[in-house]
Amino acid sequence: MRAHHRRSIALLLSLLTCAAAGLLDETRTASATTRLRTDSRPETATPVTSPIPPSRLQPILAALPKVAWPRLQSVLHDPSTYFYDHASMQPSYQETGSPGGGARDNANWHDLIADTGSSDPNTNPEVGAAKVYDETNKHWRFPFAGTAGVDASTNFATVDFVQLPARPDGSVVPIPISTASDSLHLWWQWQFPNGTFVGEVLFITDGTNLLPCEVRVRVRYPGGWATNVYRPFPEAASLSAAIKAARPSWSSTPSLAALVAQLDGGTGLSPLHLTATGLPGTFDQAGFLDPLPPFGDDDLVRTLLTTTTFVSAYDAVWRQSSDGSQQAYAASTSDTSLSVVPSSYQAGIVAVNETSCSRCHQTTGQELANWYPGLTLYGDVWGTDQIFTFHVFDESYYPDLDLDMGNGVQDNRHMNPALVSMGMIKQFDSSTDTGPPYYNRQ
């Protein structure tokens, strides 16, 4: 109730006293800048160490696939690559509303929401919250819940990675952090330096084993992000050929014969339309899936996923109808047995290119009030610089969102000390961070 009361009173005061809010804004901005300077980078950075405990990280690294792009292959096996997952870096958003503020994990977002009793989402935060957040599962609603394409899947795991570009002396080029504000909000913002690799490896869970099935990667350049996805079989024909090579007697095995017939055919695609009903304008896509019949041969699936070199699926069409009017961009399966994609995989309606991927990614850091004005004080879509999963905050401060920073300012944002010590993040400096290797940094 304390948090609910605080935000209700804060909204009233902020709307009635603009001058006071402006003064508070100056105080909060100064406080945030001081903390950025206090958490300054050491002169000598330590080697990059991933936050995933070794007992979990080693099986992940051992299960990484071989990819055809040598640069990405190097990134995946470079000691300077920072691997993380949702357990080691919690999905987090910024609680930017005045007078409080800070960073917090997505899973506890709804705890702060006030309910005024109205049915109007423009004035009652609770009504707007129900449209953007899944309280039962403790995450944002589609399309911001997590990894795209697996909203209906049950047998998958993901790991994320970041590799920052290196200087001639081998140290990494850090991510600069700055602040921005208006009379009601204070944001921490960061932009990844040019040449940064940010990616995600998608695994199928096979008991306690991990089977790689996809590598997604985005590379920062001055004009934006270059996007690609690497899969073992970007087209159905390549999977068909692999099955025939690995199982020469495939035609006498009923399950494989049925599978190959579908892979080689021009029918069997199923329509799917996904739309972000609670977050209008973020995602609305109609397309087709190709639900594969069961392999009936788990050993074959394991062999195909662990020995095949993953190649680019950029603008690739997985399979299309005979007349070309229906296209799927990835395999799917409605069966729960082992396959080359997770169960109920839905990415087949989305082509792999920058236009497709940026639709959701460009929304990072936007205020939830852009959809429902009643959520003015309740923060932003998680992430910034078009990357959802990575954040720069010290999570040990999350339990105390109302941390008193002095001068009437409540804000728990502090830089992650591990990222600081490794030289991965720093305070933005306008004298050094506006040109190469950075971009558009003002």
XYZ file of C-alpha atoms in Angstrom:
442
model
C 0.000 0.000 0.000
C 2.938 2.354 0.666
C 4.027 2.218 -2.991
C 0.462 2.555 -4.277
C -0.157 5.572 -2.060
C 3.148 7.181 -2.999
C 2.448 7.069 -6.716
C -1.148 8.250 -6.428
C -0.131 11.278 -4.376
C 2.872 11.898 -6.633
C 0.706 12.052 -9.741
C -1.635 14.561 -8.098
C 1.189 16.793 -6.973
C 3.034 16.612 -10.267
C -0.034 17.674 -12.205
C -0.828 20.553 -9.836
C 2.661 21.953 -9.252
C 4.693 22.026 -12.433
C 7.208 24.431 -11.009
C 7.918 22.166 -8.051
C 8.205 19.190 -10.363
C 10.713 21.097 -12.458
C 12.801 21.842 -9.388
C 12.597 18.215 -8.326
C 13.666 17.189 -11.815
C 16.839 19.275 -11.487
C 17.600 17.719 -8.090
C 17.039 14.167 -9.321
C 19.140 14.701 -12.433
C 22.000 16.087 -10.387
C 21.758 13.155 -7.972
C 21.795 10.596 -10.786
C 24.801 12.242 -12.441
C 26.668 12.224 -9.138
C 26.077 8.499 -8.750
C 27.298 7.850 -12.271
C 30.521 9.677 -11.452
C 30.862 7.942 -8.098
C 30.604 4.564 -9.803
C 33.441 5.469 -12.157
C 35.480 2.951 -14.079
C 38.804 1.815 -12.603
C 41.965 2.660 -14.503
C 42.688 -1.020 -15.143
C 39.750 -3.178 -16.176
C 39.560 -6.809 -15.145
C 38.929 -9.647 -17.629
C 35.318 -10.184 -18.691
C 33.628 -12.791 -16.523
C 30.097 -13.994 -17.223
C 27.623 -13.862 -14.303
C 26.302 -17.371 -14.989
C 27.864 -19.758 -12.439
C 30.463 -22.100 -14.002
C 28.373 -25.165 -13.195
C 25.646 -23.834 -15.497
C 27.829 -21.988 -17.968
C 30.074 -24.881 -18.951
C 27.248 -27.078 -20.324
C 25.961 -24.063 -22.245
C 29.343 -23.350 -23.805
C 29.810 -27.036 -24.624
C 26.450 -27.089 -26.421
C 27.069 -24.045 -28.635
C 26.769 -24.857 -32.338
C 29.291 -24.259 -35.069
C 28.229 -21.343 -37.280
C 29.308 -20.610 -40.832
C 30.183 -16.951 -40.196
C 33.761 -17.010 -38.800
C 33.334 -13.717 -36.935
C 30.295 -14.958 -35.039
C 31.964 -18.311 -34.434
C 34.854 -16.425 -32.844
C 32.503 -14.342 -30.682
C 30.747 -17.431 -29.341
C 34.034 -18.926 -28.167
C 35.880 -15.773 -27.121
C 36.688 -15.422 -23.379
C 35.775 -11.723 -23.647
C 32.173 -12.549 -24.587
C 29.767 -11.888 -21.730
C 27.118 -14.632 -21.452
C 24.061 -14.079 -19.279
C 20.531 -15.402 -18.832
C 17.381 -14.405 -16.973
C 18.634 -15.963 -13.765
C 21.965 -14.098 -13.776
C 20.687 -10.788 -15.201
C 17.049 -10.344 -14.317
C 14.753 -8.877 -16.973
C 14.466 -5.318 -15.674
C 12.713 -2.045 -16.388
C 13.111 1.537 -15.229
C 10.584 2.954 -12.765
C 10.954 6.540 -13.944
C 7.931 8.266 -12.363
C 8.434 11.241 -10.009
C 9.174 11.549 -7.100
C 10.448 7.975 -6.889
C 12.433 6.258 -9.545
C 14.895 3.535 -10.165
C 15.297 0.100 -11.611
C 13.348 -3.030 -10.824
C 12.836 -6.574 -12.060
C 9.921 -7.156 -14.432
C 8.548 -9.946 -12.244
C 7.535 -7.515 -9.488
C 6.268 -4.657 -11.635
C 2.590 -5.174 -10.870
C 3.135 -4.915 -7.106
C 3.295 -1.115 -7.377
C 0.113 -0.588 -9.377
C -2.646 1.502 -7.790
C -6.329 0.779 -8.443
C -8.622 3.825 -8.423
C -11.745 1.761 -9.077
C -12.425 3.312 -12.475
C -12.879 1.213 -15.628
C -10.988 3.769 -17.720
C -7.436 2.628 -18.662
C -6.501 6.273 -19.263
C -7.018 7.161 -15.606
C -6.907 3.895 -13.642
C -3.419 2.329 -13.616
C -4.797 -1.118 -12.753
C -6.911 -1.293 -15.926
C -3.971 -0.315 -18.128
C -1.683 -2.700 -16.262
C -3.925 -5.661 -17.015
C -3.557 -4.916 -20.716
C 0.259 -4.794 -20.770
C 1.258 -7.279 -18.045
C 0.577 -10.953 -17.359
C 0.251 -11.013 -13.566
C -0.083 -14.808 -13.407
C 3.229 -15.454 -15.172
C 4.986 -12.310 -13.917
C 6.062 -10.839 -17.255
C 4.944 -8.374 -19.913
C 2.349 -9.499 -22.383
C 3.127 -10.408 -26.002
C 5.274 -9.296 -27.732
C 7.477 -8.217 -24.787
C 7.288 -11.394 -22.707
C 10.631 -12.757 -23.870
C 12.251 -14.582 -26.759
C 10.209 -14.093 -29.920
C 8.556 -17.213 -31.291
C 8.473 -19.321 -28.120
C 5.445 -17.821 -26.352
C 3.633 -21.155 -26.722
C 6.727 -23.396 -26.408
C 7.567 -25.525 -23.383
C 10.883 -27.280 -24.154
C 13.382 -24.491 -24.675
C 16.121 -22.545 -22.916
C 17.962 -19.408 -23.967
C 21.257 -17.719 -23.179
C 22.160 -14.181 -24.202
C 25.567 -12.752 -24.990
C 27.285 -9.419 -25.498
C 30.713 -8.797 -26.937
C 31.971 -5.220 -26.936
C 34.585 -4.079 -29.459
C 38.178 -4.063 -28.239
C 40.780 -1.332 -28.227
C 44.303 -1.958 -29.581
C 45.483 -2.736 -26.032
C 42.850 -5.459 -25.715
C 40.537 -3.622 -23.290
C 36.872 -3.383 -24.249
C 35.202 -0.202 -25.434
C 32.673 0.522 -22.653
C 28.986 1.308 -22.876
C 28.466 4.967 -21.847
C 25.526 5.788 -19.593
C 23.837 9.196 -19.451
C 20.592 10.597 -18.062
C 17.598 12.319 -19.613
C 14.599 13.836 -17.875
C 11.420 15.846 -18.022
C 9.254 17.250 -15.223
C 7.947 13.801 -14.291
C 10.552 11.262 -15.361
C 14.240 10.523 -15.122
C 15.845 7.960 -17.424
C 19.210 6.299 -17.490
C 20.152 5.760 -21.125
C 22.961 3.869 -22.796
C 24.039 3.088 -26.324
C 26.233 0.199 -27.392
C 29.449 1.185 -29.201
C 29.742 0.421 -32.896
C 30.889 -3.133 -33.490
C 29.046 -4.551 -30.468
C 27.644 -8.060 -30.921
C 24.443 -8.776 -28.975
C 22.822 -12.142 -29.424
C 20.871 -15.063 -28.126
C 21.253 -18.817 -28.471
C 18.057 -20.831 -28.434
C 18.280 -24.424 -27.188
C 15.817 -27.291 -27.128
C 15.802 -28.982 -23.737
C 16.320 -32.737 -24.088
C 16.151 -34.012 -20.538
C 19.213 -32.441 -18.919
C 20.895 -31.894 -22.283
C 20.803 -28.770 -24.429
C 20.386 -29.046 -28.196
C 21.135 -25.834 -30.123
C 18.539 -24.874 -32.693
C 19.079 -21.161 -33.430
C 21.514 -18.288 -32.929
C 20.182 -14.743 -33.199
C 22.606 -11.872 -33.510
C 22.505 -8.081 -33.859
C 25.599 -6.017 -34.643
C 25.744 -2.292 -33.877
C 26.838 0.066 -36.640
C 26.473 3.887 -36.890
C 23.045 3.732 -38.517
C 21.423 1.057 -36.374
C 21.556 -2.708 -35.934
C 22.341 -5.370 -38.528
C 20.256 -8.462 -37.803
C 20.680 -12.129 -38.659
C 19.599 -15.554 -37.480
C 21.631 -18.738 -37.924
C 19.858 -22.080 -38.181
C 20.954 -25.593 -39.100
C 18.284 -25.765 -41.799
C 17.039 -22.404 -43.151
C 15.056 -24.161 -45.874
C 12.979 -27.325 -45.753
C 14.977 -28.775 -48.652
C 18.172 -28.698 -46.595
C 16.547 -30.687 -43.776
C 15.142 -33.164 -46.271
C 18.581 -33.683 -47.766
C 20.148 -34.133 -44.326
C 17.577 -36.752 -43.335
C 18.136 -38.696 -46.550
C 21.904 -38.606 -46.060
C 21.766 -39.662 -42.402
C 19.085 -42.344 -42.890
C 19.474 -43.913 -46.350
C 16.502 -46.196 -45.636
C 14.274 -43.252 -44.716
C 11.583 -44.188 -47.259
C 10.919 -47.490 -45.475
C 10.449 -45.740 -42.111
C 6.848 -44.435 -42.031
C 7.500 -41.420 -39.795
C 10.501 -40.246 -41.814
C 8.712 -40.891 -45.102
C 5.814 -38.704 -43.972
C 8.218 -36.011 -42.779
C 10.208 -35.948 -46.007
C 7.001 -35.891 -48.068
C 5.922 -32.740 -46.254
C 9.357 -31.124 -46.513
C 9.464 -31.779 -50.255
C 5.825 -30.873 -50.898
C 3.830 -27.716 -51.499
C 0.985 -28.213 -49.034
C 0.484 -28.464 -45.286
C 1.039 -24.850 -44.190
C -1.205 -23.512 -41.427
C -2.322 -19.863 -41.062
C -1.476 -17.898 -37.927
C -2.221 -14.304 -36.998
C -0.528 -12.797 -33.944
C -1.323 -9.333 -32.672
C -0.405 -7.383 -29.568
C -3.947 -6.598 -28.491
C -2.880 -4.902 -25.242
C -0.036 -2.950 -26.837
C -1.506 -1.751 -30.140
C 0.953 -0.863 -32.847
C 3.837 -2.965 -31.577
C 3.128 -6.211 -33.443
C 0.500 -7.381 -35.898
C 1.517 -10.163 -38.259
C -0.393 -12.711 -40.295
C 1.459 -15.580 -41.909
C 1.888 -19.320 -42.085
C 3.486 -22.050 -40.014
C 4.805 -25.392 -41.194
C 4.023 -27.829 -38.341
C 6.270 -30.821 -38.960
C 5.067 -34.348 -38.225
C 7.116 -36.273 -35.629
C 10.534 -37.580 -36.597
C 10.020 -40.774 -34.616
C 13.821 -40.876 -34.311
C 15.244 -38.850 -31.424
C 18.827 -39.907 -32.122
C 18.551 -38.497 -35.629
C 17.315 -35.160 -34.289
C 20.179 -35.000 -31.794
C 22.714 -35.777 -34.494
C 21.312 -33.213 -36.912
C 21.284 -30.394 -34.340
C 24.716 -31.088 -32.858
C 26.718 -31.829 -36.017
C 25.235 -29.469 -38.611
C 26.920 -26.093 -39.200
C 24.405 -23.294 -38.666
C 24.032 -20.929 -41.639
C 22.331 -17.608 -42.271
C 18.549 -17.564 -42.563
C 18.446 -13.919 -43.659
C 15.399 -13.452 -45.943
C 15.244 -17.234 -46.384
C 11.910 -18.906 -47.072
C 11.651 -22.185 -45.194
C 8.876 -23.594 -47.385
C 6.071 -22.263 -49.565
C 2.894 -23.507 -51.174
C 3.006 -24.793 -54.738
C 1.583 -21.543 -56.102
C 3.879 -19.377 -53.935
C 0.979 -17.619 -52.215
C 1.814 -19.037 -48.777
C 5.253 -18.848 -47.195
C 6.683 -19.968 -43.879
C 10.067 -18.643 -42.731
C 10.909 -21.351 -40.192
C 9.824 -24.824 -39.220
C 7.267 -25.442 -36.509
C 5.795 -28.468 -34.799
C 2.574 -29.122 -32.944
C 3.946 -32.386 -31.593
C 5.710 -32.572 -28.225
C 8.319 -35.108 -29.323
C 11.868 -34.051 -30.161
C 12.156 -31.965 -33.340
C 14.510 -29.409 -34.867
C 12.577 -26.509 -33.311
C 10.918 -26.107 -29.906
C 7.346 -27.301 -29.502
C 4.705 -24.947 -30.918
C 7.381 -22.673 -32.361
C 5.767 -19.589 -33.938
C 8.672 -17.728 -35.578
C 7.666 -19.100 -38.969
C 5.413 -16.102 -39.611
C 8.331 -13.653 -39.343
C 11.000 -13.163 -42.016
C 14.566 -12.697 -40.818
C 15.609 -9.128 -41.618
C 16.002 -5.748 -39.963
C 12.482 -4.582 -40.793
C 10.852 -7.572 -39.091
C 13.029 -7.503 -35.999
C 12.984 -3.755 -35.393
C 9.197 -3.627 -34.975
C 9.469 -4.808 -31.380
C 13.055 -3.814 -30.604
C 12.488 -0.148 -31.410
C 10.030 0.017 -28.507
C 12.622 -0.526 -25.757
C 12.657 2.256 -23.173
C 9.347 3.785 -24.252
C 6.979 4.920 -21.524
C 4.050 2.616 -20.841
C 1.965 5.800 -20.691
C 2.334 6.003 -24.470
C -0.321 3.266 -24.553
C -2.245 3.992 -21.357
C -1.888 7.465 -19.778
C -2.852 6.063 -16.383
C 0.549 4.355 -16.312
C 2.475 7.657 -16.342
C 4.265 6.856 -13.089
C 4.886 3.181 -13.691
C 7.948 3.017 -15.866
C 8.962 1.939 -19.320
C 9.250 -1.076 -21.592
C 12.366 -2.929 -20.482
C 15.729 -2.334 -22.182
C 17.246 0.495 -24.156
C 19.053 1.039 -27.475
C 16.759 -1.608 -28.991
C 18.059 -4.400 -26.736
C 15.659 -5.915 -24.210
C 17.738 -8.313 -22.157
C 20.812 -6.315 -21.115
C 20.804 -3.683 -18.382
C 23.455 -1.777 -16.417
C 21.923 -1.749 -12.914
C 23.068 -3.139 -9.582
C 20.252 -5.557 -8.769
C 21.072 -5.606 -5.056
C 19.237 -2.251 -4.792
C 16.011 -3.554 -6.362
C 14.271 -4.440 -3.075
C 14.505 -0.810 -1.959
C 12.889 1.111 -4.786
C 12.307 4.044 -2.429
C 15.988 4.394 -1.523
C 16.541 7.917 -0.195
C 19.346 9.534 -2.193
C 19.167 12.788 -0.235
C 17.565 16.162 -1.083
C 14.153 14.510 -1.152
C 15.163 12.248 -4.040
C 14.202 8.586 -4.027
C 16.045 6.547 -6.639
C 17.796 3.187 -6.335
C 19.702 3.201 -9.632
C 23.384 2.345 -9.303
C 25.735 0.924 -11.895
C 26.420 -2.808 -11.750
C 29.827 -2.953 -9.981
C 30.911 -6.079 -11.859
C 30.301 -4.389 -15.225
C 32.171 -1.311 -13.968
C 35.157 -3.326 -12.768
C 35.411 -5.131 -16.116
C 35.324 -1.830 -17.987
C 32.068 -2.694 -19.745
C 30.129 0.400 -18.617
C 31.019 3.978 -17.679
C 29.547 7.434 -17.318
C 28.959 9.198 -20.623
C 31.579 11.823 -21.440
C 30.612 14.295 -24.170
C 34.273 15.012 -24.947
C 35.056 11.395 -25.894
C 31.811 9.529 -26.553
C 30.197 11.421 -29.456
C 32.423 10.185 -32.292
C 33.835 6.796 -33.293
C 33.420 4.224 -31.902
C 30.155 5.805 -30.732
C 27.445 7.439 -32.788
C 24.810 10.156 -32.547
C 25.652 10.648 -28.893
C 24.636 14.100 -27.659
